[in-house]
């Protein structure tokens, strides 16, 4: 039986991953998980999300098939005990898939992908649930059924690309207090396991980035490309007591949210890979955010490197008109929020006033030509000169402290970096 869960938490506590971790312990007597529990990140631009738009699923193989109803009751009871129903924005959803058909698999493979890349209606989840007679329970406005069904769908259909995250949870008595983690041990764990793990620390910004600051039950999460790697890092970290930990398989750091598109096809609240040419010098706006505008076939879009992206802004600031780039990120308010950029070609040429007598000639006014201040000679046009640039073509990404859950870090790209 596949069990999908979503939308049980609030900003003031709880976390659906923790509810799943507790549920997994409760399910031990009933059977074995067929695969790692799935931690699925859905569309990062959904306004209803509490934090990272996560949904969870497990696939359990029963010791005794007759336990199916008992397990459903146990799941429902656990959600009803632990979900934060009082929070207006918490609308839990639970989905149970017991017998799958090819047509269900076909529908879910599309639905689950859309939940990561698109904006869905609750009605669409309910249509699929009723079309395939999938057992489920939704609470309040039932929005959680979208994420619960999407996560269950990935458990059924598989993930095209995945990574792992080991999440360590705090003892309940510590929830809400400052996290006690020995920073030296975290930097040492990173040094011993990177690049098989990533985003534990941010070296450039001298920060630990794997622990949240919110009052939820998570102590920290270690991301990596194998269970072995995340467990090795875990074994090196010294911290307050860990109540429990779970290794999740996840679509985090896979770029699954990104749609390859033309600038003219862009829609709000979706995430894209776009290609274009820089059309203006980048501008810095209040707050230290950098905006650069790119264009393709006459349609343009502004791309932003916001202040939290720190040193990444240096690269964006160096762009100039004529540079050819590929940008990666989510679109909000007609602006693409940059997660990565690939600079394919730098414009190394510039139109400049001609040189005469070792000095630049002066413009005599619009379309009036140029005059040498020393010898008085006149030239009609500017000349093309090769200029120095302070950046190189290549792939650049935001630092770990600004990384979004779904964003694929460059350490995960193969050599060709496409
Ligand atoms: P946390 O990360 O702390 O677990 P969260 O950020 O996952 O919290 P939720 O509380 O799960 O946020 O709220 C997100 C809500 O949006 C859920 O009800 C989910 O079903 C719904 N949702 C997720 N993806 C989409 C989508 N693509 N379209 C419409 N609704 C979505």
Coordinates of C-alpha atoms in Angstrom, one line a residue, residues 119-408:
X119 CA -0.4 25.1 -10.4
X120 CA -3.2 22.6 -9.7
X121 CA -6.7 22.9 -8.4
X122 CA -8.0 20.7 -5.6
X123 CA -10.8 19.6 -8.0
X124 CA -8.1 18.0 -10.3
X125 CA -6.8 15.8 -7.4
X126 CA -10.3 14.8 -6.5
X127 CA -11.2 13.9 -10.1
X128 CA -8.2 11.4 -10.3
X129 CA -9.0 10.0 -6.8
X130 CA -12.6 9.3 -7.8
X131 CA -11.8 8.1 -11.4
X132 CA -9.5 5.4 -10.0
X133 CA -11.4 4.8 -6.8
X134 CA -8.4 5.7 -4.7
X135 CA -9.0 5.6 -0.9
X136 CA -8.3 9.0 0.7
X137 CA -9.2 11.4 3.4
X138 CA -9.1 15.2 3.1
X139 CA -9.6 17.7 5.9
X140 CA -11.0 21.2 5.9
X141 CA -10.6 22.5 2.3
X142 CA -8.8 19.3 1.4
X143 CA -5.9 21.1 -0.4
X144 CA -3.5 18.6 1.1
X145 CA -4.9 16.0 -1.2
X146 CA -2.9 17.6 -4.1
X147 CA 0.4 17.0 -2.4
X148 CA -0.5 13.7 -0.9
X149 CA -1.6 12.3 -4.3
X150 CA 1.4 13.8 -6.1
X151 CA 3.8 12.1 -3.6
X152 CA 1.9 8.8 -3.8
X153 CA 2.1 9.2 -7.6
X154 CA 5.9 9.4 -7.5
X155 CA 6.0 6.3 -5.2
X156 CA 4.0 4.5 -7.8
X157 CA 5.7 5.8 -11.0
X158 CA 9.3 6.3 -9.7
X159 CA 11.5 9.4 -9.7
X160 CA 13.5 10.2 -12.9
X161 CA 16.3 11.6 -10.8
X162 CA 16.7 11.6 -7.0
X163 CA 19.0 12.4 -4.1
X164 CA 18.9 11.5 -0.4
X165 CA 18.4 13.5 2.7
X166 CA 19.0 12.3 6.3
X167 CA 16.8 14.3 8.6
X168 CA 17.6 14.2 12.3
X169 CA 14.8 15.2 14.7
X170 CA 15.0 16.9 18.1
X171 CA 13.7 15.6 21.4
X172 CA 10.3 17.1 22.0
X173 CA 11.5 19.0 25.1
X174 CA 13.9 21.0 22.9
X175 CA 11.4 22.1 20.3
X176 CA 11.4 25.9 20.1
X177 CA 14.8 26.3 21.8
X178 CA 18.1 27.2 20.2
X179 CA 19.7 24.2 18.4
X180 CA 22.9 22.9 20.0
X181 CA 25.2 21.8 17.2
X182 CA 29.0 21.8 17.3
X183 CA 30.0 23.9 14.3
X184 CA 33.5 22.5 14.0
X185 CA 32.1 19.0 13.7
X186 CA 29.7 20.1 10.9
X187 CA 32.6 21.7 8.9
X188 CA 34.6 18.5 9.4
X189 CA 31.7 16.3 8.3
X190 CA 31.4 18.5 5.2
X191 CA 35.1 18.3 4.5
X192 CA 35.0 14.5 4.8
X193 CA 32.0 13.9 2.6
X194 CA 31.7 16.7 0.0
X195 CA 30.9 16.4 -2.9
X196 CA 29.0 13.2 -2.0
X197 CA 27.1 15.5 0.4
X198 CA 26.4 19.2 -0.2
X199 CA 24.7 22.2 1.3
X200 CA 25.7 21.3 4.8
X201 CA 27.9 24.4 5.1
X202 CA 28.4 27.5 3.0
X203 CA 32.2 27.9 2.9
X204 CA 32.3 31.3 1.2
X205 CA 29.8 32.8 3.6
X206 CA 31.2 30.9 6.6
X207 CA 27.8 29.5 7.7
X208 CA 26.2 26.3 8.6
X209 CA 23.2 25.9 6.4
X210 CA 21.8 22.5 7.1
X211 CA 19.8 23.4 10.2
X212 CA 16.5 25.4 10.2
X213 CA 15.9 28.3 12.6
X214 CA 12.2 27.6 12.9
X215 CA 10.6 26.0 16.0
X216 CA 9.9 22.7 14.2
X217 CA 11.1 19.3 15.2
X218 CA 14.0 19.1 12.6
X219 CA 17.5 19.4 14.1
X220 CA 19.2 19.3 10.7
X221 CA 19.2 17.6 7.3
X222 CA 22.1 16.2 5.4
X223 CA 21.8 16.1 1.6
X224 CA 23.8 13.8 -0.6
X225 CA 23.9 11.3 -3.4
X226 CA 23.8 8.1 -1.4
X227 CA 22.6 6.7 1.9
X228 CA 26.2 5.9 2.7
X229 CA 27.4 9.4 2.2
X230 CA 24.7 11.1 4.3
X231 CA 25.1 8.5 7.1
X232 CA 28.9 9.0 7.1
X233 CA 28.4 12.8 7.5
X234 CA 25.8 12.2 10.3
X235 CA 28.2 10.0 12.2
X236 CA 30.7 12.9 12.4
X237 CA 28.4 15.5 13.7
X238 CA 28.2 16.3 17.4
X239 CA 25.0 17.9 18.6
X240 CA 22.2 17.8 21.2
X241 CA 20.5 14.4 21.4
X242 CA 18.7 13.1 18.3
X243 CA 15.3 11.7 19.0
X244 CA 15.1 9.8 15.7
X245 CA 16.4 10.1 12.2
X246 CA 15.2 9.0 8.8
X247 CA 16.9 8.7 5.4
X248 CA 14.5 10.0 2.7
X249 CA 14.8 9.6 -1.1
X250 CA 13.9 12.9 -2.6
X251 CA 13.5 15.0 -5.7
X252 CA 15.5 17.8 -4.0
X253 CA 18.5 19.2 -5.9
X254 CA 17.3 17.7 -9.2
X255 CA 15.9 20.8 -11.1
X256 CA 12.7 18.8 -11.5
X257 CA 10.7 22.1 -11.2
X258 CA 12.4 23.7 -14.3
X259 CA 10.6 23.8 -17.7
X260 CA 12.6 24.5 -20.8
X261 CA 10.7 27.3 -22.6
X262 CA 10.9 30.4 -24.8
X263 CA 10.6 33.7 -22.9
X264 CA 7.3 34.4 -24.6
X265 CA 5.8 31.2 -23.1
X266 CA 6.6 32.2 -19.5
X267 CA 3.7 32.0 -17.0
X268 CA 3.7 33.3 -13.4
X269 CA 4.5 30.9 -10.5
X270 CA 6.3 28.4 -12.7
X271 CA 10.1 27.8 -13.0
X272 CA 12.1 27.8 -16.2
X273 CA 15.3 27.4 -18.1
X274 CA 15.3 30.3 -20.6
X275 CA 17.9 31.5 -23.2
X276 CA 18.5 35.0 -24.2
X277 CA 20.8 37.9 -24.9
X278 CA 21.5 40.6 -22.3
X279 CA 20.0 43.9 -23.6
X280 CA 21.0 46.5 -21.0
X281 CA 23.6 47.0 -18.3
X282 CA 22.5 45.3 -15.1
X283 CA 21.0 47.7 -12.5
X284 CA 21.3 47.6 -8.7
X285 CA 18.0 48.4 -6.9
X286 CA 17.2 49.3 -3.3
X287 CA 18.1 46.4 -1.0
X288 CA 21.2 45.4 -3.0
X289 CA 19.2 43.3 -5.6
X290 CA 20.7 43.1 -9.1
X291 CA 18.3 43.1 -12.1
X292 CA 19.4 42.1 -15.6
X293 CA 17.1 42.0 -18.6
X294 CA 17.5 39.4 -21.3
X295 CA 15.6 39.1 -24.6
X296 CA 14.8 36.4 -27.1
X297 CA 13.1 37.1 -30.5
X298 CA 11.9 40.5 -29.3
X299 CA 10.4 39.3 -26.0
X300 CA 12.3 40.2 -22.8
X301 CA 12.2 39.3 -19.1
X302 CA 14.0 40.8 -16.1
X303 CA 16.1 38.3 -14.1
X304 CA 16.9 39.1 -10.4
X305 CA 19.8 38.1 -8.2
X306 CA 18.4 39.1 -4.9
X307 CA 20.5 40.3 -1.9
X308 CA 20.5 36.8 -0.1
X309 CA 22.3 35.4 -3.1
X310 CA 25.4 37.2 -1.8
X311 CA 28.6 36.7 -4.0
X312 CA 26.5 35.4 -6.9
X313 CA 25.5 39.1 -7.5
X314 CA 29.1 39.9 -8.5
X315 CA 28.8 37.7 -11.6
X316 CA 25.4 39.2 -12.6
X317 CA 26.7 42.7 -12.1
X318 CA 29.5 42.0 -14.6
X319 CA 27.1 41.1 -17.5
X320 CA 26.8 43.5 -20.4
X321 CA 24.6 44.0 -23.4
X322 CA 25.2 41.3 -26.0
X323 CA 26.2 38.5 -23.6
X324 CA 24.4 35.2 -24.4
X325 CA 23.1 33.4 -21.4
X326 CA 20.9 30.6 -20.2
X327 CA 19.0 31.4 -16.9
X328 CA 17.4 29.0 -14.4
X329 CA 14.8 30.0 -11.8
X330 CA 11.2 30.7 -10.8
X331 CA 9.0 33.5 -12.2
X332 CA 7.2 35.8 -9.9
X333 CA 5.8 39.2 -10.8
X334 CA 7.2 38.8 -14.3
X335 CA 10.7 38.5 -12.9
X336 CA 12.9 35.4 -13.0
X337 CA 14.5 34.7 -9.6
X338 CA 17.9 33.4 -10.6
X339 CA 19.1 30.1 -9.2
X340 CA 21.8 29.5 -11.7
X341 CA 23.1 31.1 -14.9
X342 CA 25.2 29.7 -17.7
X343 CA 27.1 32.3 -19.6
X344 CA 27.5 30.9 -23.1
X345 CA 29.2 33.8 -24.9
X346 CA 30.6 37.1 -23.6
X347 CA 30.4 40.1 -25.8
X348 CA 34.0 41.1 -26.0
X349 CA 33.5 44.0 -28.4
X350 CA 32.5 47.6 -27.8
X351 CA 31.9 50.6 -30.0
X352 CA 34.3 53.4 -28.8
X353 CA 35.4 56.8 -29.9
X354 CA 38.5 56.5 -32.2
X355 CA 42.0 57.2 -30.7
X356 CA 44.2 60.0 -32.2
X357 CA 47.4 61.5 -30.8
X358 CA 47.2 58.9 -27.9
X359 CA 43.9 60.2 -26.8
X360 CA 40.2 59.4 -27.4
X361 CA 38.6 61.7 -29.9
X362 CA 35.7 63.8 -28.7
X363 CA 32.2 63.5 -30.1
X364 CA 31.0 66.6 -31.9
X365 CA 27.4 65.9 -31.2
X366 CA 24.8 63.3 -32.4
X367 CA 25.9 62.0 -35.8
X368 CA 28.4 64.8 -36.2
X369 CA 31.5 62.7 -36.0
X370 CA 34.6 62.8 -33.7
X371 CA 37.4 65.4 -33.5
X372 CA 40.9 65.0 -32.1
X373 CA 41.4 67.6 -29.3
X374 CA 45.1 67.9 -30.2
X375 CA 45.6 67.8 -34.0
X376 CA 42.0 68.6 -35.0
X377 CA 41.5 65.6 -37.3
X378 CA 38.0 64.4 -37.8
X379 CA 36.6 60.8 -38.0
X380 CA 33.0 60.0 -39.0
X381 CA 32.4 56.8 -37.0
X382 CA 33.2 55.0 -33.8
X383 CA 35.4 51.9 -33.9
X384 CA 34.8 48.4 -32.7
X385 CA 37.4 47.5 -30.0
X386 CA 38.0 44.3 -28.1
X387 CA 37.5 44.8 -24.4
X388 CA 38.6 43.1 -21.2
X389 CA 35.9 41.3 -19.2
X390 CA 36.2 40.4 -15.5
X391 CA 34.2 37.1 -15.9
X392 CA 34.5 34.0 -17.9
X393 CA 31.9 32.0 -19.8
X394 CA 30.6 29.1 -17.7
X395 CA 28.1 28.0 -15.2
X396 CA 27.5 30.0 -12.0
X397 CA 25.1 29.3 -9.1
X398 CA 23.8 30.9 -5.9
X399 CA 25.7 29.9 -2.7
X400 CA 24.4 27.1 -0.5
X401 CA 22.9 29.7 1.9
X402 CA 20.5 30.8 -0.9
X403 CA 19.8 27.4 -2.5
X404 CA 16.2 26.4 -3.1
X405 CA 15.3 22.8 -2.2
X406 CA 14.7 21.7 -5.8
X407 CA 17.7 23.5 -7.3
X408 CA 20.4 21.2 -8.7

